[in-house]
């Protein structure tokens, strides 16, 4: 027995080390990692360049304070704003904190426009985190239940439904922003149409709303672009990042552009750890390796390999509702709850996830090779067939 607070249903396995896309447990058994710590280990495990850079940074300087200039943070802000074509960035330590910053920024933006009770439009099935404001923005009652009263000021609409948002626009003068995931991760790998993103961008411009994208899971090359919204050719006013940014070292970011730029002034927001030299070194190295090793093109390629492979292997199998995704953010929806598959996969040496009850979620490292993808497809297809009894 341990003294951990009982907040997770944990699988009965503990890992001792990792090597590339493989992880090893306490008995020396090896597992193909198709989850990457939920989209965190962008470069797999023990990437030599990341290990060298982070180790050197640990020896040089881990933490100073945001009351001083932090050169690593300045360099990372230059890099991220160039990649996103945005203006500036606030660093924190996690996805919920990045969204918390975006929510606070939207409220302050509203107050600066003379709106005393600003509201933010959010989506059904959304996931934005587990702090009070972000769980209130989340569209999942299981995340919220027991924590009422929720933070007010959120208006919920169906995902990928522009008409529903236009109706809110006509009826609610307090709306100042819209916050959503381009591809819903926890919600079951739900993808919105490019026309939805483009139409919403126009609506936000017409209404003076902030167009805020939660790319905590979909960002950093995972979908075959640096950021998932780039598939639709739109630009956000606010974008949040975290998971894959530091390849395992905690870091989150909230970027702004256009109307959202310059909203916060000194004293409005802060973080003790946010953007410390260690975290920024890990993020800078992650971005460098993604570029040097052409991992974004690889995410597209392996995503196609895996989806096409699963489609071929599972063709005609009844019980498969859909195989979908963008790049290495992949969902396989079954016609029944399939949480038990996670343990069956572990027994078979494969690390996957199930979300929204019936969607198998794959989030492999961007370093997956053709052979790794084939191994994943073969292993997973066999498990799914066995699970469905075919
Ligand atoms: C994981 C996730 C979050 C929360 O991130 P934490 O680091 O766990 O706080 C927020 N938004 C999205 C889209 C996520 O996938």
Tab-separated table of C-alpha atoms and ligand atoms in Angstrom:
chain	number	residue	atom	x	y	z
A	1	UNK	CA	0.000	0.000	0.000
A	2	UNK	CA	1.154	3.500	-0.709
A	3	UNK	CA	-0.032	6.814	0.665
A	4	UNK	CA	-1.116	8.280	-2.662
A	5	UNK	CA	-4.419	10.092	-2.737
A	6	UNK	CA	-6.983	7.972	-4.520
A	7	UNK	CA	-7.486	10.063	-7.665
A	8	UNK	CA	-6.567	7.545	-10.387
A	9	UNK	CA	-7.606	4.040	-11.387
A	10	UNK	CA	-4.074	2.898	-12.133
A	11	UNK	CA	-3.021	-0.047	-14.276
A	12	UNK	CA	-0.955	-2.629	-12.348
A	13	UNK	CA	2.348	-1.867	-14.049
A	14	UNK	CA	5.286	0.440	-13.271
A	15	UNK	CA	8.039	1.368	-15.691
A	16	UNK	CA	11.728	1.658	-14.975
A	17	UNK	CA	13.068	3.107	-18.220
A	18	UNK	CA	12.353	3.880	-21.822
A	19	UNK	CA	14.246	3.774	-25.082
A	20	UNK	CA	12.788	5.469	-28.136
A	21	UNK	CA	9.220	4.203	-28.589
A	22	UNK	CA	9.729	1.353	-26.089
A	23	UNK	CA	9.158	1.260	-22.348
A	24	UNK	CA	10.342	-1.390	-19.898
A	25	UNK	CA	8.594	-2.480	-16.706
A	26	UNK	CA	10.013	-3.726	-13.403
A	27	UNK	CA	10.135	-7.289	-14.734
A	28	UNK	CA	12.059	-6.299	-17.839
A	29	UNK	CA	9.035	-6.754	-20.107
A	30	UNK	CA	8.990	-4.402	-23.075
A	31	UNK	CA	6.018	-2.370	-24.354
A	32	UNK	CA	5.426	-0.437	-27.574
A	33	UNK	CA	4.346	3.007	-26.414
A	34	UNK	CA	1.468	4.304	-28.554
A	35	UNK	CA	0.306	6.761	-25.894
A	36	UNK	CA	3.443	8.820	-25.104
A	37	UNK	CA	2.242	9.670	-21.599
A	38	UNK	CA	-0.878	11.170	-23.248
A	39	UNK	CA	0.786	13.137	-26.072
A	40	UNK	CA	3.668	14.306	-23.883
A	41	UNK	CA	6.759	12.366	-24.980
A	42	UNK	CA	6.991	13.987	-28.412
A	43	UNK	CA	10.511	12.643	-28.996
A	44	UNK	CA	9.904	9.232	-27.434
A	45	UNK	CA	11.982	8.204	-24.436
A	46	UNK	CA	15.630	9.053	-23.818
A	47	UNK	CA	16.161	10.980	-27.050
A	48	UNK	CA	19.945	11.572	-27.063
A	49	UNK	CA	19.750	15.255	-28.010
A	50	UNK	CA	17.109	15.990	-25.394
A	51	UNK	CA	19.008	14.044	-22.715
A	52	UNK	CA	22.228	15.914	-23.477
A	53	UNK	CA	20.625	19.369	-23.583
A	54	UNK	CA	18.495	18.914	-20.457
A	55	UNK	CA	21.347	17.293	-18.505
A	56	UNK	CA	23.645	20.193	-19.320
A	57	UNK	CA	20.933	22.689	-18.345
A	58	UNK	CA	20.377	20.913	-15.009
A	59	UNK	CA	24.063	21.385	-14.255
A	60	UNK	CA	24.099	24.999	-15.420
A	61	UNK	CA	20.852	26.501	-14.075
A	62	UNK	CA	17.420	25.030	-13.338
A	63	UNK	CA	15.428	27.872	-11.872
A	64	UNK	CA	15.870	31.560	-11.248
A	65	UNK	CA	12.628	33.561	-11.059
A	66	UNK	CA	10.340	35.570	-13.263
A	67	UNK	CA	11.477	38.648	-11.355
A	68	UNK	CA	14.639	38.381	-13.530
A	69	UNK	CA	15.157	38.125	-17.259
A	70	UNK	CA	15.230	34.477	-18.330
A	71	UNK	CA	17.169	34.155	-21.593
A	72	UNK	CA	15.970	30.608	-22.332
A	73	UNK	CA	12.387	31.877	-22.004
A	74	UNK	CA	13.052	34.781	-24.343
A	75	UNK	CA	14.554	32.427	-26.922
A	76	UNK	CA	11.567	30.061	-26.647
A	77	UNK	CA	9.108	32.955	-26.996
A	78	UNK	CA	10.877	34.024	-30.212
A	79	UNK	CA	10.713	30.489	-31.572
A	80	UNK	CA	7.077	29.775	-30.674
A	81	UNK	CA	5.706	33.094	-31.881
A	82	UNK	CA	7.568	32.649	-35.183
A	83	UNK	CA	6.145	29.137	-35.673
A	84	UNK	CA	2.604	30.250	-34.783
A	85	UNK	CA	2.867	33.692	-36.390
A	86	UNK	CA	1.617	35.166	-33.129
A	87	UNK	CA	2.852	38.066	-31.009
A	88	UNK	CA	3.742	37.055	-27.454
A	89	UNK	CA	3.545	34.253	-24.922
A	90	UNK	CA	3.037	33.624	-21.197
A	91	UNK	CA	4.695	30.477	-19.808
A	92	UNK	CA	3.212	28.233	-17.111
A	93	UNK	CA	3.514	24.542	-16.193
A	94	UNK	CA	0.513	22.670	-17.565
A	95	UNK	CA	-2.433	22.691	-19.911
A	96	UNK	CA	-5.017	23.762	-17.363
A	97	UNK	CA	-2.812	26.679	-16.338
A	98	UNK	CA	-2.408	27.736	-19.960
A	99	UNK	CA	-6.205	27.685	-20.335
A	100	UNK	CA	-6.647	29.447	-17.006
A	101	UNK	CA	-4.445	32.242	-18.391
A	102	UNK	CA	-6.549	32.363	-21.580
A	103	UNK	CA	-9.808	32.551	-19.577
A	104	UNK	CA	-8.452	35.322	-17.351
A	105	UNK	CA	-7.159	37.176	-20.395
A	106	UNK	CA	-10.565	36.953	-22.123
A	107	UNK	CA	-12.317	38.291	-19.030
A	108	UNK	CA	-9.898	41.194	-18.728
A	109	UNK	CA	-10.281	41.889	-22.446
A	110	UNK	CA	-14.059	42.055	-21.877
A	111	UNK	CA	-13.726	44.441	-18.959
A	112	UNK	CA	-11.465	46.646	-21.063
A	113	UNK	CA	-14.355	46.811	-23.589
A	114	UNK	CA	-16.789	47.856	-20.854
A	115	UNK	CA	-18.432	44.423	-20.475
A	116	UNK	CA	-18.821	43.847	-16.731
A	117	UNK	CA	-19.939	40.206	-16.884
A	118	UNK	CA	-17.971	38.706	-19.771
A	119	UNK	CA	-18.943	35.269	-21.124
A	120	UNK	CA	-16.897	32.713	-23.056
A	121	UNK	CA	-18.432	30.236	-25.507
A	122	UNK	CA	-17.249	26.633	-24.963
A	123	UNK	CA	-18.183	23.288	-26.555
A	124	UNK	CA	-19.924	20.070	-25.616
A	125	UNK	CA	-17.447	17.176	-24.989
A	126	UNK	CA	-14.655	19.717	-24.478
A	127	UNK	CA	-11.798	19.101	-22.062
A	128	UNK	CA	-9.814	22.059	-20.773
A	129	UNK	CA	-8.441	20.843	-17.429
A	130	UNK	CA	-9.303	20.308	-13.785
A	131	UNK	CA	-8.844	23.646	-12.044
A	132	UNK	CA	-12.145	25.270	-11.095
A	133	UNK	CA	-12.305	27.585	-14.096
A	134	UNK	CA	-11.113	24.974	-16.597
A	135	UNK	CA	-13.398	22.215	-15.284
A	136	UNK	CA	-16.255	24.684	-15.577
A	137	UNK	CA	-15.243	25.238	-19.225
A	138	UNK	CA	-15.016	21.467	-19.735
A	139	UNK	CA	-18.040	19.805	-21.359
A	140	UNK	CA	-18.058	16.620	-19.305
A	141	UNK	CA	-20.304	16.278	-16.266
A	142	UNK	CA	-18.033	13.592	-14.783
A	143	UNK	CA	-15.240	16.163	-14.494
A	144	UNK	CA	-17.558	18.710	-12.853
A	145	UNK	CA	-19.760	16.601	-10.578
A	146	UNK	CA	-19.247	17.318	-6.893
A	147	UNK	CA	-17.363	20.568	-7.438
A	148	UNK	CA	-20.341	22.905	-7.768
A	149	UNK	CA	-20.760	25.827	-7.644
A	150	UNK	CA	-18.978	26.017	-10.991
A	151	UNK	CA	-17.298	29.160	-12.239
A	152	UNK	CA	-19.915	31.148	-14.138
A	153	UNK	CA	-19.490	32.960	-17.430
A	154	UNK	CA	-19.430	30.006	-19.850
A	155	UNK	CA	-21.997	29.432	-22.594
A	156	UNK	CA	-22.039	25.905	-24.030
A	157	UNK	CA	-22.766	25.017	-27.658
A	158	UNK	CA	-22.528	21.788	-29.702
A	159	UNK	CA	-19.114	21.108	-31.305
A	160	UNK	CA	-18.665	21.933	-34.994
A	161	UNK	CA	-22.022	23.765	-35.246
A	162	UNK	CA	-21.619	27.312	-36.562
A	163	UNK	CA	-25.365	28.016	-36.609
A	164	UNK	CA	-25.579	27.374	-32.848
A	165	UNK	CA	-22.838	29.937	-32.258
A	166	UNK	CA	-24.466	32.474	-34.561
A	167	UNK	CA	-27.621	32.101	-32.472
A	168	UNK	CA	-25.635	32.913	-29.310
A	169	UNK	CA	-24.046	35.855	-31.121
A	170	UNK	CA	-27.487	37.294	-31.801
A	171	UNK	CA	-28.751	36.832	-28.264
A	172	UNK	CA	-25.894	37.334	-25.827
A	173	UNK	CA	-24.135	40.720	-25.754
A	174	UNK	CA	-21.769	39.563	-22.983
A	175	UNK	CA	-19.780	37.119	-25.117
A	176	UNK	CA	-16.137	38.191	-25.427
A	177	UNK	CA	-14.421	35.007	-26.622
A	178	UNK	CA	-14.771	31.447	-27.790
A	179	UNK	CA	-12.518	28.664	-26.485
A	180	UNK	CA	-12.321	25.188	-28.025
A	181	UNK	CA	-10.099	22.347	-29.212
A	182	UNK	CA	-9.552	22.048	-32.971
A	183	UNK	CA	-9.526	18.289	-32.438
A	184	UNK	CA	-11.182	17.188	-29.209
A	185	UNK	CA	-8.819	14.738	-27.500
A	186	UNK	CA	-10.433	13.516	-24.282
A	187	UNK	CA	-13.822	13.925	-25.970
A	188	UNK	CA	-12.996	11.094	-28.388
A	189	UNK	CA	-10.827	12.479	-31.255
A	190	UNK	CA	-13.618	14.645	-32.676
A	191	UNK	CA	-12.525	16.733	-35.651
A	192	UNK	CA	-14.272	19.935	-36.714
A	193	UNK	CA	-14.628	20.991	-40.345
A	194	UNK	CA	-12.290	23.569	-41.871
A	195	UNK	CA	-15.390	25.605	-42.838
A	196	UNK	CA	-16.390	25.705	-39.167
A	197	UNK	CA	-13.000	27.155	-38.206
A	198	UNK	CA	-13.034	29.621	-41.087
A	199	UNK	CA	-16.616	30.715	-40.421
A	200	UNK	CA	-15.921	31.124	-36.734
A	201	UNK	CA	-12.824	33.195	-37.421
A	202	UNK	CA	-14.974	35.578	-39.488
A	203	UNK	CA	-17.680	35.680	-36.811
A	204	UNK	CA	-15.102	36.505	-34.125
A	205	UNK	CA	-13.795	39.362	-36.264
A	206	UNK	CA	-17.307	40.680	-36.884
A	207	UNK	CA	-18.164	40.448	-33.168
A	208	UNK	CA	-14.812	41.559	-31.758
A	209	UNK	CA	-14.556	38.228	-29.910
A	210	UNK	CA	-11.276	36.501	-29.119
A	211	UNK	CA	-10.790	33.310	-31.138
A	212	UNK	CA	-9.069	31.078	-28.551
A	213	UNK	CA	-7.804	27.591	-29.414
A	214	UNK	CA	-6.836	24.940	-26.883
A	215	UNK	CA	-4.028	23.116	-28.694
A	216	UNK	CA	-2.690	21.535	-25.509
A	217	UNK	CA	-3.045	18.071	-27.065
A	218	UNK	CA	-3.146	18.814	-30.810
A	219	UNK	CA	-0.183	21.231	-30.959
A	220	UNK	CA	3.574	20.751	-31.444
A	221	UNK	CA	3.502	18.822	-34.706
A	222	UNK	CA	1.216	16.030	-33.581
A	223	UNK	CA	-1.370	16.422	-36.346
A	224	UNK	CA	1.103	16.935	-39.196
A	225	UNK	CA	1.275	20.728	-38.832
A	226	UNK	CA	2.932	22.665	-36.030
A	227	UNK	CA	-0.585	23.482	-34.809
A	228	UNK	CA	-3.834	21.784	-35.838
A	229	UNK	CA	-5.601	25.025	-36.804
A	230	UNK	CA	-3.026	25.502	-39.580
A	231	UNK	CA	-4.803	22.767	-41.573
A	232	UNK	CA	-7.679	25.250	-42.008
A	233	UNK	CA	-5.473	28.260	-42.763
A	234	UNK	CA	-6.896	30.318	-39.891
A	235	UNK	CA	-5.030	32.185	-37.149
A	236	UNK	CA	-6.172	32.347	-33.516
A	237	UNK	CA	-6.028	35.375	-31.223
A	238	UNK	CA	-5.117	33.114	-28.289
A	239	UNK	CA	-3.605	29.625	-28.366
A	240	UNK	CA	-2.728	27.371	-25.453
A	241	UNK	CA	-0.055	24.662	-25.494
A	242	UNK	CA	1.387	22.196	-23.001
A	243	UNK	CA	1.564	18.392	-23.273
A	244	UNK	CA	4.080	17.800	-26.091
A	245	UNK	CA	5.942	21.079	-25.734
A	246	UNK	CA	8.594	19.921	-23.253
A	247	UNK	CA	8.801	16.212	-24.201
A	248	UNK	CA	8.182	15.273	-20.562
A	249	UNK	CA	9.465	18.324	-18.702
A	250	UNK	CA	6.334	20.218	-17.551
A	251	UNK	CA	5.678	23.446	-19.424
A	252	UNK	CA	2.576	25.225	-20.692
A	253	UNK	CA	2.157	28.315	-22.822
A	254	UNK	CA	-0.536	30.853	-23.660
A	255	UNK	CA	0.156	32.789	-26.872
A	256	UNK	CA	-1.627	35.915	-28.053
A	257	UNK	CA	-1.955	37.885	-31.271
A	258	UNK	CA	-4.075	40.682	-32.676
A	259	UNK	CA	-6.800	41.904	-30.315
A	260	UNK	CA	-5.532	39.685	-27.508
A	261	UNK	CA	-2.051	41.220	-27.556
A	262	UNK	CA	-1.202	43.546	-24.685
A	263	UNK	CA	-4.248	42.777	-22.513
A	264	UNK	CA	-2.265	41.782	-19.399
A	265	UNK	CA	-0.076	44.315	-17.615
A	266	UNK	CA	2.558	43.580	-14.918
A	267	UNK	CA	0.810	42.214	-11.831
A	268	UNK	CA	-2.203	40.767	-13.696
A	269	UNK	CA	-0.903	37.211	-13.941
A	270	UNK	CA	2.100	35.140	-12.923
A	271	UNK	CA	3.678	31.806	-12.070
A	272	UNK	CA	6.588	30.882	-9.811
A	273	UNK	CA	7.877	27.996	-11.908
A	274	UNK	CA	6.454	29.053	-15.271
A	275	UNK	CA	9.036	29.079	-18.048
A	276	UNK	CA	12.047	28.304	-15.912
A	277	UNK	CA	15.384	27.647	-17.641
A	278	UNK	CA	15.063	23.858	-17.387
A	279	UNK	CA	11.558	23.713	-18.892
A	280	UNK	CA	12.437	26.184	-21.637
A	281	UNK	CA	15.585	24.249	-22.524
A	282	UNK	CA	13.508	21.072	-22.906
A	283	UNK	CA	10.975	22.890	-25.085
A	284	UNK	CA	13.586	24.617	-27.249
A	285	UNK	CA	15.344	21.300	-27.813
A	286	UNK	CA	12.048	19.583	-28.626
A	287	UNK	CA	11.258	22.184	-31.290
A	288	UNK	CA	14.809	21.987	-32.696
A	289	UNK	CA	14.718	18.201	-32.982
A	290	UNK	CA	11.260	18.280	-34.598
A	291	UNK	CA	12.709	20.591	-37.253
A	292	UNK	CA	16.065	18.864	-37.696
A	293	UNK	CA	14.575	15.377	-37.972
A	294	UNK	CA	11.556	16.480	-40.066
A	295	UNK	CA	9.194	14.956	-37.518
A	296	UNK	CA	6.125	16.882	-38.659
A	297	UNK	CA	6.255	15.250	-42.084
A	298	UNK	CA	6.842	11.981	-40.264
A	299	UNK	CA	3.716	12.527	-38.138
A	300	UNK	CA	1.684	12.857	-41.346
A	301	UNK	CA	3.291	9.765	-42.837
A	302	UNK	CA	2.949	7.539	-39.789
A	303	UNK	CA	-0.593	8.769	-39.187
A	304	UNK	CA	-1.491	7.653	-42.697
A	305	UNK	CA	0.344	4.359	-42.194
A	306	UNK	CA	-1.529	3.630	-38.995
A	307	UNK	CA	-5.002	4.678	-40.171
A	308	UNK	CA	-4.656	2.915	-43.532
A	309	UNK	CA	-3.209	-0.156	-41.825
A	310	UNK	CA	-6.043	-0.338	-39.313
A	311	UNK	CA	-8.638	0.264	-42.014
A	312	UNK	CA	-7.233	-2.640	-44.039
A	313	UNK	CA	-6.841	-4.973	-41.079
A	314	UNK	CA	-10.302	-4.204	-39.685
A	315	UNK	CA	-12.206	-3.940	-42.989
A	316	UNK	CA	-15.617	-5.567	-42.702
A	317	UNK	CA	-15.258	-6.189	-38.962
A	318	UNK	CA	-18.599	-5.371	-37.379
A	319	UNK	CA	-18.239	-3.372	-34.195
A	320	UNK	CA	-15.898	-0.791	-35.746
A	321	UNK	CA	-17.798	2.493	-36.010
A	322	UNK	CA	-15.024	4.759	-37.303
A	323	UNK	CA	-11.258	5.095	-37.700
A	324	UNK	CA	-10.325	8.766	-37.762
A	325	UNK	CA	-7.673	11.292	-36.887
A	326	UNK	CA	-5.140	13.757	-38.172
A	327	UNK	CA	-1.452	12.850	-38.139
A	328	UNK	CA	-0.591	11.024	-34.923
A	329	UNK	CA	-3.810	11.910	-33.085
A	330	UNK	CA	-5.883	8.859	-33.897
A	331	UNK	CA	-9.191	7.424	-32.683
A	332	UNK	CA	-10.771	4.037	-33.335
A	333	UNK	CA	-14.403	4.141	-32.286
A	334	UNK	CA	-16.111	0.873	-31.397
A	335	UNK	CA	-19.843	0.270	-31.006
A	336	UNK	CA	-19.442	-0.596	-27.314
A	337	UNK	CA	-17.503	0.513	-24.226
A	338	UNK	CA	-13.946	-0.812	-24.524
A	339	UNK	CA	-12.042	0.361	-21.452
A	340	UNK	CA	-11.007	-3.260	-20.800
A	341	UNK	CA	-8.841	-3.135	-23.919
A	342	UNK	CA	-6.268	-1.019	-22.090
A	343	UNK	CA	-5.345	-3.885	-19.749
A	344	UNK	CA	-5.539	-6.488	-22.518
A	345	UNK	CA	-3.113	-4.340	-24.542
A	346	UNK	CA	-0.747	-4.078	-21.565
A	347	UNK	CA	-0.735	-7.858	-21.284
A	348	UNK	CA	0.150	-7.938	-24.996
A	349	UNK	CA	2.973	-5.389	-24.574
A	350	UNK	CA	1.164	-2.402	-26.061
A	351	UNK	CA	0.345	0.953	-24.425
A	352	UNK	CA	-2.873	2.570	-25.638
A	353	UNK	CA	-5.708	4.583	-24.149
A	354	UNK	CA	-9.500	4.523	-24.279
A	355	UNK	CA	-11.448	7.765	-23.973
A	356	UNK	CA	-15.113	8.741	-24.221
A	357	UNK	CA	-15.885	5.099	-23.219
A	358	UNK	CA	-15.679	3.579	-26.699
A	359	UNK	CA	-12.829	5.341	-28.532
A	360	UNK	CA	-9.373	3.758	-28.607
A	361	UNK	CA	-6.965	6.690	-28.644
A	362	UNK	CA	-3.459	6.505	-30.124
A	363	UNK	CA	-0.934	9.283	-29.532
A	364	UNK	CA	2.437	7.821	-30.561
A	365	UNK	CA	5.719	9.723	-30.413
A	366	UNK	CA	6.536	11.758	-33.518
A	367	UNK	CA	9.616	9.540	-33.864
A	368	UNK	CA	7.613	6.419	-34.818
A	369	UNK	CA	9.142	4.566	-37.791
A	370	UNK	CA	7.339	2.640	-40.552
A	371	UNK	CA	8.187	-0.568	-38.717
A	372	UNK	CA	6.849	0.794	-35.402
A	373	UNK	CA	3.589	1.775	-37.093
A	374	UNK	CA	3.253	-1.681	-38.647
A	375	UNK	CA	3.876	-3.326	-35.299
A	376	UNK	CA	1.237	-1.097	-33.689
A	377	UNK	CA	-1.309	-1.876	-36.407
A	378	UNK	CA	-0.720	-5.638	-36.243
A	379	UNK	CA	-0.841	-5.747	-32.447
A	380	UNK	CA	-3.854	-3.486	-32.066
A	381	UNK	CA	-5.907	-5.063	-34.873
A	382	UNK	CA	-5.443	-8.498	-33.303
A	383	UNK	CA	-6.501	-7.179	-29.889
A	384	UNK	CA	-9.576	-5.429	-31.282
A	385	UNK	CA	-10.673	-8.528	-33.201
A	386	UNK	CA	-10.287	-10.668	-30.117
A	387	UNK	CA	-12.189	-8.108	-28.041
A	388	UNK	CA	-15.037	-8.022	-30.561
A	389	UNK	CA	-15.029	-11.798	-30.757
A	390	UNK	CA	-14.261	-12.130	-34.475
B	1	LIG	C1	-4.640	17.478	-21.219
B	1	LIG	C2	-5.410	18.642	-21.681
B	1	LIG	C3	-5.607	19.765	-20.864
B	1	LIG	C4	-5.120	19.806	-19.424
B	1	LIG	O1	-3.742	19.741	-19.336
B	1	LIG	P1	-3.052	19.462	-17.895
B	1	LIG	O2	-1.593	19.621	-18.204
B	1	LIG	O3	-3.436	18.096	-17.483
B	1	LIG	O4	-3.558	20.496	-16.973
B	1	LIG	C5	-6.272	20.843	-21.386
B	1	LIG	N1	-6.739	20.837	-22.644
B	1	LIG	C6	-6.578	19.781	-23.453
B	1	LIG	C7	-7.097	19.841	-24.846
B	1	LIG	C8	-5.922	18.638	-23.003
B	1	LIG	O5	-5.785	17.580	-23.806
